[in-house]
Short mmCIF file of C-alpha atoms in Angstrom, two decimals:
data_model
loop_
_atom_site.label_atom_id
_atom_site.label_comp_id
_atom_site.label_asym_id
_atom_site.label_seq_id
_atom_site.Cartn_x
_atom_site.Cartn_y
_atom_site.Cartn_z
CA UNK A 1 -42.15 30.08 62.41
CA UNK A 2 -41.22 26.86 64.22
CA UNK A 3 -40.74 25.11 60.86
CA UNK A 4 -38.53 27.97 59.68
CA UNK A 5 -36.16 27.58 62.62
CA UNK A 6 -36.13 23.82 62.15
CA UNK A 7 -35.11 24.34 58.53
CA UNK A 8 -32.33 26.75 59.55
CA UNK A 9 -30.73 23.93 61.52
CA UNK A 10 -30.28 22.11 58.19
CA UNK A 11 -28.67 25.08 56.43
CA UNK A 12 -25.16 24.99 55.01
CA UNK A 13 -22.80 25.29 58.00
CA UNK A 14 -19.90 26.61 55.94
CA UNK A 15 -22.06 29.49 54.69
CA UNK A 16 -23.18 30.37 58.23
CA UNK A 17 -19.63 30.34 59.55
CA UNK A 18 -18.46 32.42 56.59
CA UNK A 19 -21.24 34.97 57.11
CA UNK A 20 -20.36 35.47 60.78
CA UNK A 21 -16.61 35.69 60.15
CA UNK A 22 -16.97 38.09 57.23
CA UNK A 23 -19.38 40.32 59.16
CA UNK A 24 -16.80 40.69 61.94
CA UNK A 25 -13.98 41.14 59.43
CA UNK A 26 -15.87 43.83 57.45
CA UNK A 27 -16.53 45.76 60.68
CA UNK A 28 -12.84 45.68 61.63
CA UNK A 29 -11.69 46.61 58.13
CA UNK A 30 -14.27 49.37 57.81
CA UNK A 31 -13.24 50.93 61.11
CA UNK A 32 -9.61 50.79 60.06
CA UNK A 33 -10.39 52.43 56.72
CA UNK A 34 -12.21 55.32 58.44
CA UNK A 35 -9.10 56.11 60.49
CA UNK A 36 -6.42 55.48 57.84
CA UNK A 37 -8.08 56.22 54.48
CA UNK A 38 -6.29 53.27 52.87
CA UNK A 39 -7.84 52.44 49.47
CA UNK A 40 -6.81 48.78 49.58
CA UNK A 41 -8.53 48.56 52.97
CA UNK A 42 -11.63 50.13 51.43
CA UNK A 43 -11.65 47.44 48.74
CA UNK A 44 -11.30 44.71 51.34
CA UNK A 45 -14.08 46.25 53.45
CA UNK A 46 -16.54 46.15 50.56
CA UNK A 47 -15.35 42.68 49.63
CA UNK A 48 -15.91 41.29 53.12
CA UNK A 49 -19.22 43.11 53.51
CA UNK A 50 -20.47 41.66 50.22
CA UNK A 51 -19.31 38.19 51.22
CA UNK A 52 -21.07 38.44 54.59
CA UNK A 53 -24.39 39.45 52.99
CA UNK A 54 -24.02 36.79 50.29
CA UNK A 55 -23.24 33.98 52.63
CA UNK A 56 -26.11 34.87 54.94
CA UNK A 57 -28.45 34.68 51.95
CA UNK A 58 -26.86 31.41 50.91
CA UNK A 59 -27.27 29.89 54.38
CA UNK A 60 -30.95 30.88 54.46
CA UNK A 61 -31.53 29.65 50.90
CA UNK A 62 -29.83 26.30 51.53
CA UNK A 63 -32.09 25.83 54.57
CA UNK A 64 -35.33 26.79 52.80
CA UNK A 65 -34.48 24.51 49.86
CA UNK A 66 -34.96 21.55 52.23
CA UNK A 67 -38.61 22.37 52.85
CA UNK A 68 -40.86 19.44 52.03
CA UNK A 69 -43.04 19.54 48.90
CA UNK A 70 -46.53 20.99 49.27
CA UNK A 71 -49.71 20.75 47.18
CA UNK A 72 -48.89 24.08 45.60
CA UNK A 73 -45.22 23.14 45.00
CA UNK A 74 -45.25 19.35 44.48
CA UNK A 75 -41.69 19.31 43.09
CA UNK A 76 -40.30 20.73 46.33
CA UNK A 77 -38.10 23.77 46.94
CA UNK A 78 -34.72 22.48 45.79
CA UNK A 79 -34.22 25.33 43.32
CA UNK A 80 -34.61 27.98 46.01
CA UNK A 81 -30.88 27.81 46.74
CA UNK A 82 -30.12 28.51 43.06
CA UNK A 83 -32.45 31.51 43.01
CA UNK A 84 -30.91 32.88 46.21
CA UNK A 85 -27.41 32.49 44.79
CA UNK A 86 -28.44 34.36 41.64
CA UNK A 87 -29.57 37.20 43.88
CA UNK A 88 -26.39 36.98 45.91
CA UNK A 89 -24.15 37.52 42.87
CA UNK A 90 -25.88 40.85 42.25
CA UNK A 91 -24.60 42.01 45.64
CA UNK A 92 -21.08 40.84 44.79
CA UNK A 93 -21.28 42.52 41.38
CA UNK A 94 -22.20 45.89 42.91
CA UNK A 95 -19.39 45.63 45.46
CA UNK A 96 -16.94 44.63 42.71
CA UNK A 97 -17.92 47.66 40.62
CA UNK A 98 -17.44 50.05 43.55
CA UNK A 99 -14.09 48.44 44.37
CA UNK A 100 -12.78 48.87 40.82
CA UNK A 101 -14.18 52.40 40.59
CA UNK A 102 -12.35 53.45 43.77
CA UNK A 103 -9.16 51.77 42.58
CA UNK A 104 -9.20 53.63 39.25
CA UNK A 105 -9.79 56.92 41.08
CA UNK A 106 -6.80 56.27 43.35
CA UNK A 107 -4.52 55.52 40.41
CA UNK A 108 -5.28 58.89 38.82
CA UNK A 109 -5.33 60.76 42.13
CA UNK A 110 -2.96 58.85 44.44
CA UNK A 111 -2.82 59.81 48.11
CA UNK A 112 -0.61 58.54 50.87
CA UNK A 113 -2.54 56.72 53.58
CA UNK A 114 -1.61 56.64 57.25
CA UNK A 115 -1.42 53.90 59.85
CA UNK A 116 0.88 51.51 58.01
CA UNK A 117 1.31 49.11 60.93
CA UNK A 118 -2.37 48.96 61.88
CA UNK A 119 -3.35 48.43 58.22
CA UNK A 120 -0.90 45.58 57.87
CA UNK A 121 -1.89 43.91 61.15
CA UNK A 122 -5.62 44.16 60.37
CA UNK A 123 -5.22 42.82 56.81
CA UNK A 124 -3.05 39.88 57.84
CA UNK A 125 -5.19 39.09 60.89
CA UNK A 126 -8.43 39.18 58.90
CA UNK A 127 -6.87 37.10 56.14
CA UNK A 128 -5.96 34.48 58.73
CA UNK A 129 -9.60 34.42 59.92
CA UNK A 130 -10.89 34.10 56.36
CA UNK A 131 -8.47 31.25 55.69
CA UNK A 132 -10.18 29.25 58.48
CA UNK A 133 -13.48 29.61 56.61
CA UNK A 134 -11.75 28.51 53.40
CA UNK A 135 -10.38 25.46 55.19
CA UNK A 136 -13.88 24.65 56.49
CA UNK A 137 -15.29 24.94 52.96
CA UNK A 138 -12.59 22.64 51.57
CA UNK A 139 -13.39 20.02 54.21
CA UNK A 140 -17.09 20.33 53.35
CA UNK A 141 -16.32 19.74 49.66
CA UNK A 142 -14.33 16.63 50.49
CA UNK A 143 -17.12 15.37 52.76
CA UNK A 144 -19.91 16.07 50.24
CA UNK A 145 -18.11 14.38 47.36
CA UNK A 146 -16.90 11.37 49.33
CA UNK A 147 -13.24 12.14 48.64
CA UNK A 148 -10.40 11.64 51.13
CA UNK A 149 -7.55 14.01 51.91
CA UNK A 150 -5.47 15.21 54.85
CA UNK A 151 -2.95 17.95 55.49
CA UNK A 152 -1.73 19.92 52.49
CA UNK A 153 -3.55 17.57 50.11
CA UNK A 154 -6.89 19.08 51.15
CA UNK A 155 -6.68 22.06 48.77
CA UNK A 156 -5.91 20.21 45.49
CA UNK A 157 -8.44 17.48 46.28
CA UNK A 158 -11.13 20.06 47.10
CA UNK A 159 -10.34 21.96 43.90
CA UNK A 160 -10.55 18.76 41.86
CA UNK A 161 -13.98 17.88 43.30
CA UNK A 162 -15.36 21.43 43.36
CA UNK A 163 -17.88 20.90 40.55
CA UNK A 164 -19.49 17.98 42.40
CA UNK A 165 -19.98 19.93 45.65
CA UNK A 166 -23.22 21.61 46.71
CA UNK A 167 -23.89 25.04 45.22
CA UNK A 168 -23.71 26.82 48.58
CA UNK A 169 -20.39 25.19 49.49
CA UNK A 170 -18.91 26.07 46.09
CA UNK A 171 -19.83 29.72 46.56
CA UNK A 172 -18.22 29.85 50.01
CA UNK A 173 -15.07 28.19 48.67
CA UNK A 174 -14.78 30.58 45.71
CA UNK A 175 -15.51 33.72 47.72
CA UNK A 176 -13.09 32.88 50.49
CA UNK A 177 -10.38 31.85 48.06
CA UNK A 178 -10.71 35.34 46.58
CA UNK A 179 -10.94 36.85 50.09
CA UNK A 180 -7.74 35.16 51.24
CA UNK A 181 -5.87 36.05 48.05
CA UNK A 182 -7.29 39.58 48.10
CA UNK A 183 -6.19 40.11 51.70
CA UNK A 184 -2.62 39.12 50.89
CA UNK A 185 -2.67 41.30 47.77
CA UNK A 186 -3.93 44.29 49.76
CA UNK A 187 -1.25 43.73 52.41
CA UNK A 188 1.44 43.67 49.72
CA UNK A 189 0.08 46.93 48.25
CA UNK A 190 0.19 48.58 51.69
CA UNK A 191 3.84 47.57 52.10
CA UNK A 192 4.79 48.84 48.63
CA UNK A 193 2.96 52.13 49.15
CA UNK A 194 4.62 52.69 52.54
CA UNK A 195 8.21 51.95 51.58
CA UNK A 196 8.14 53.54 48.11
CA UNK A 197 6.52 56.52 46.43
CA UNK A 198 4.40 54.21 44.27
CA UNK A 199 1.11 54.95 46.05
CA UNK A 200 -0.85 53.75 43.03
CA UNK A 201 -0.13 50.19 44.23
CA UNK A 202 -3.16 50.40 46.52
CA UNK A 203 -5.38 51.41 43.60
CA UNK A 204 -4.05 48.57 41.46
CA UNK A 205 -4.68 46.11 44.29
CA UNK A 206 -8.24 47.44 44.60
CA UNK A 207 -8.86 46.90 40.88
CA UNK A 208 -7.44 43.37 40.97
CA UNK A 209 -9.61 42.48 43.98
CA UNK A 210 -12.66 43.83 42.13
CA UNK A 211 -11.82 41.78 39.04
CA UNK A 212 -11.46 38.61 41.14
CA UNK A 213 -14.90 39.33 42.59
CA UNK A 214 -16.31 39.62 39.06
CA UNK A 215 -14.84 36.20 38.22
CA UNK A 216 -16.77 34.74 41.15
CA UNK A 217 -19.91 36.53 39.91
CA UNK A 218 -19.55 34.97 36.46
CA UNK A 219 -18.87 31.45 37.71
CA UNK A 220 -21.69 31.46 40.26
CA UNK A 221 -24.18 33.01 37.83
CA UNK A 222 -23.56 30.44 35.09
CA UNK A 223 -23.69 27.54 37.52
CA UNK A 224 -26.90 28.59 39.26
CA UNK A 225 -28.75 29.92 36.22
CA UNK A 226 -28.72 26.37 34.90
CA UNK A 227 -29.76 25.00 38.29
CA UNK A 228 -32.68 27.43 38.55
CA UNK A 229 -33.97 26.38 35.12
CA UNK A 230 -33.23 22.72 35.73
CA UNK A 231 -30.13 21.29 34.05
CA UNK A 232 -28.99 17.78 33.37
CA UNK A 233 -25.98 16.50 35.27
CA UNK A 234 -23.71 14.40 33.03
CA UNK A 235 -21.80 12.69 35.83
CA UNK A 236 -24.92 11.60 37.68
CA UNK A 237 -26.60 10.73 34.36
CA UNK A 238 -23.89 8.18 33.62
CA UNK A 239 -23.88 6.79 37.16
CA UNK A 240 -27.67 6.33 37.19
CA UNK A 241 -27.72 4.75 33.73
CA UNK A 242 -25.01 2.26 34.62
CA UNK A 243 -26.81 1.40 37.87
CA UNK A 244 -30.09 0.73 36.01
CA UNK A 245 -28.36 -1.43 33.39
CA UNK A 246 -26.93 -3.68 36.11
CA UNK A 247 -30.45 -4.88 36.96
CA UNK A 248 -30.79 -8.44 35.55
CA UNK A 249 -34.24 -7.79 34.04
CA UNK A 250 -33.40 -4.54 32.26
CA UNK A 251 -32.77 -4.92 28.53
CA UNK A 252 -32.22 -1.26 27.57
CA UNK A 253 -32.85 2.36 28.56
CA UNK A 254 -34.88 4.32 26.01
CA UNK A 255 -34.98 7.65 27.86
CA UNK A 256 -33.05 8.83 30.89
CA UNK A 257 -33.26 12.31 32.39
CA UNK A 258 -31.36 13.34 35.51
CA UNK A 259 -32.21 16.91 36.55
CA UNK A 260 -30.39 18.75 39.32
CA UNK A 261 -32.64 20.96 41.42
CA UNK A 262 -30.73 22.76 44.13
CA UNK A 263 -28.63 20.12 45.84
CA UNK A 264 -30.77 17.13 44.87
CA UNK A 265 -31.41 15.10 41.71
CA UNK A 266 -34.66 13.96 40.09
CA UNK A 267 -34.49 10.86 37.89
CA UNK A 268 -36.95 9.99 35.11
CA UNK A 269 -36.26 6.84 33.10
CA UNK A 270 -38.05 4.72 30.51
CA UNK A 271 -36.72 1.18 30.63
CA UNK A 272 -37.21 -1.76 28.25
CA UNK A 273 -38.20 -5.15 29.68
CA UNK A 274 -39.11 -8.57 28.34
CA UNK A 275 -42.73 -8.43 27.12
CA UNK A 276 -43.43 -11.82 28.69
CA UNK A 277 -43.16 -10.44 32.25
CA UNK A 278 -46.33 -10.19 34.33
CA UNK A 279 -47.60 -6.96 35.88
CA UNK A 280 -46.64 -8.23 39.33
CA UNK A 281 -43.09 -8.93 38.16
CA UNK A 282 -42.83 -5.49 36.50
CA UNK A 283 -44.04 -3.84 39.70
CA UNK A 284 -41.35 -5.67 41.68
CA UNK A 285 -38.70 -4.57 39.17
CA UNK A 286 -39.85 -0.95 39.45
CA UNK A 287 -39.62 -1.02 43.24
CA UNK A 288 -36.20 -2.67 43.08
CA UNK A 289 -34.75 -0.12 40.66
CA UNK A 290 -36.22 2.86 42.51
CA UNK A 291 -34.98 1.64 45.89
CA UNK A 292 -31.53 1.03 44.41
CA UNK A 293 -31.29 4.51 42.85
CA UNK A 294 -32.48 6.22 46.02
CA UNK A 295 -29.42 4.79 47.76
CA UNK A 296 -27.25 7.14 45.66
CA UNK A 297 -26.40 10.32 47.56
CA UNK A 298 -28.59 13.37 46.79
CA UNK A 299 -31.13 11.54 44.61
CA UNK A 300 -34.48 12.48 46.10
CA UNK A 301 -37.03 11.40 43.50
CA UNK A 302 -37.18 8.53 40.96
CA UNK A 303 -39.81 7.86 38.32
CA UNK A 304 -39.50 4.63 36.31
CA UNK A 305 -41.74 3.72 33.36
CA UNK A 306 -41.51 0.68 31.11
CA UNK A 307 -41.79 -0.38 27.48
CA UNK A 308 -41.36 -3.71 25.75
CA UNK A 309 -38.00 -4.66 24.30
CA UNK A 310 -37.60 -3.50 20.68
CA UNK A 311 -34.23 -5.14 19.86
CA UNK A 312 -32.70 -1.70 19.18
CA UNK A 313 -30.03 -0.69 21.68
CA UNK A 314 -30.46 2.95 22.79
CA UNK A 315 -28.04 2.90 25.72
CA UNK A 316 -24.64 2.54 24.04
CA UNK A 317 -21.18 2.74 25.61
CA UNK A 318 -22.69 4.19 28.77
CA UNK A 319 -23.27 7.56 27.10
CA UNK A 320 -27.01 7.67 27.71
CA UNK A 321 -28.10 7.87 24.08
#
């Protein structure tokens, strides 16, 4: 149990903050829906509730993925975060379905909700809270990818570097982007429904929010399904290959595999050397290359093997062939 709490301290802070904020927001929205019967508020309640559950799972998964390897699991627990995220998207998918279902029902059977002012205040207030989580996630992306940005430049820079961020941070960013946009959309629907007779606006907003949630489900599923199986990372593959080729004793790279497991990378390379080198020299080269690669952020394991130079260049144009 002590180890578990120690691991929690290393969990993704953006996910923890998002879970707490969304839990509070879902409670406020749910209470408001009970008293007003607003369909757009219902959609936002389910959305925030799903996000809160998701992000709590993500925080726990990101912490457990840092557990050290054991005899039973010698490769470590890096893929735990991917498995947790795959489970988390199921929750979002269910919430998205219910949101769309309620929206369709409201379009065919529109009703006028009450409490216009309280609905608007709650939606805008909760959206402001969710935007703070989004800002935190954007800063985390910039920090994790080594980028630099300030002020209004944070959003485009974070979006540009999103694919290189940790899986947990990406999920928080995507969910709270949808949450912020969904909150504003729901607020607009409430205004339209109150000042016109077009009460179906709330149903349409509910459907659009549900569809945005499904987009998140698709993106997260595809990203983490590959991570759970163990996928190659092209960007890191190129970086590692170029770093190996800079070593003065390396003649070529026959095989290079860079597998992403959770938030870390495992490198396996077969390198060609001059056949005249002694075993002691080869051992020094191995240590030098491994130490150099381990200096790259998020690389946790390196395995280097050697073969004699065959005069055939396999590593061409930095493409890893």
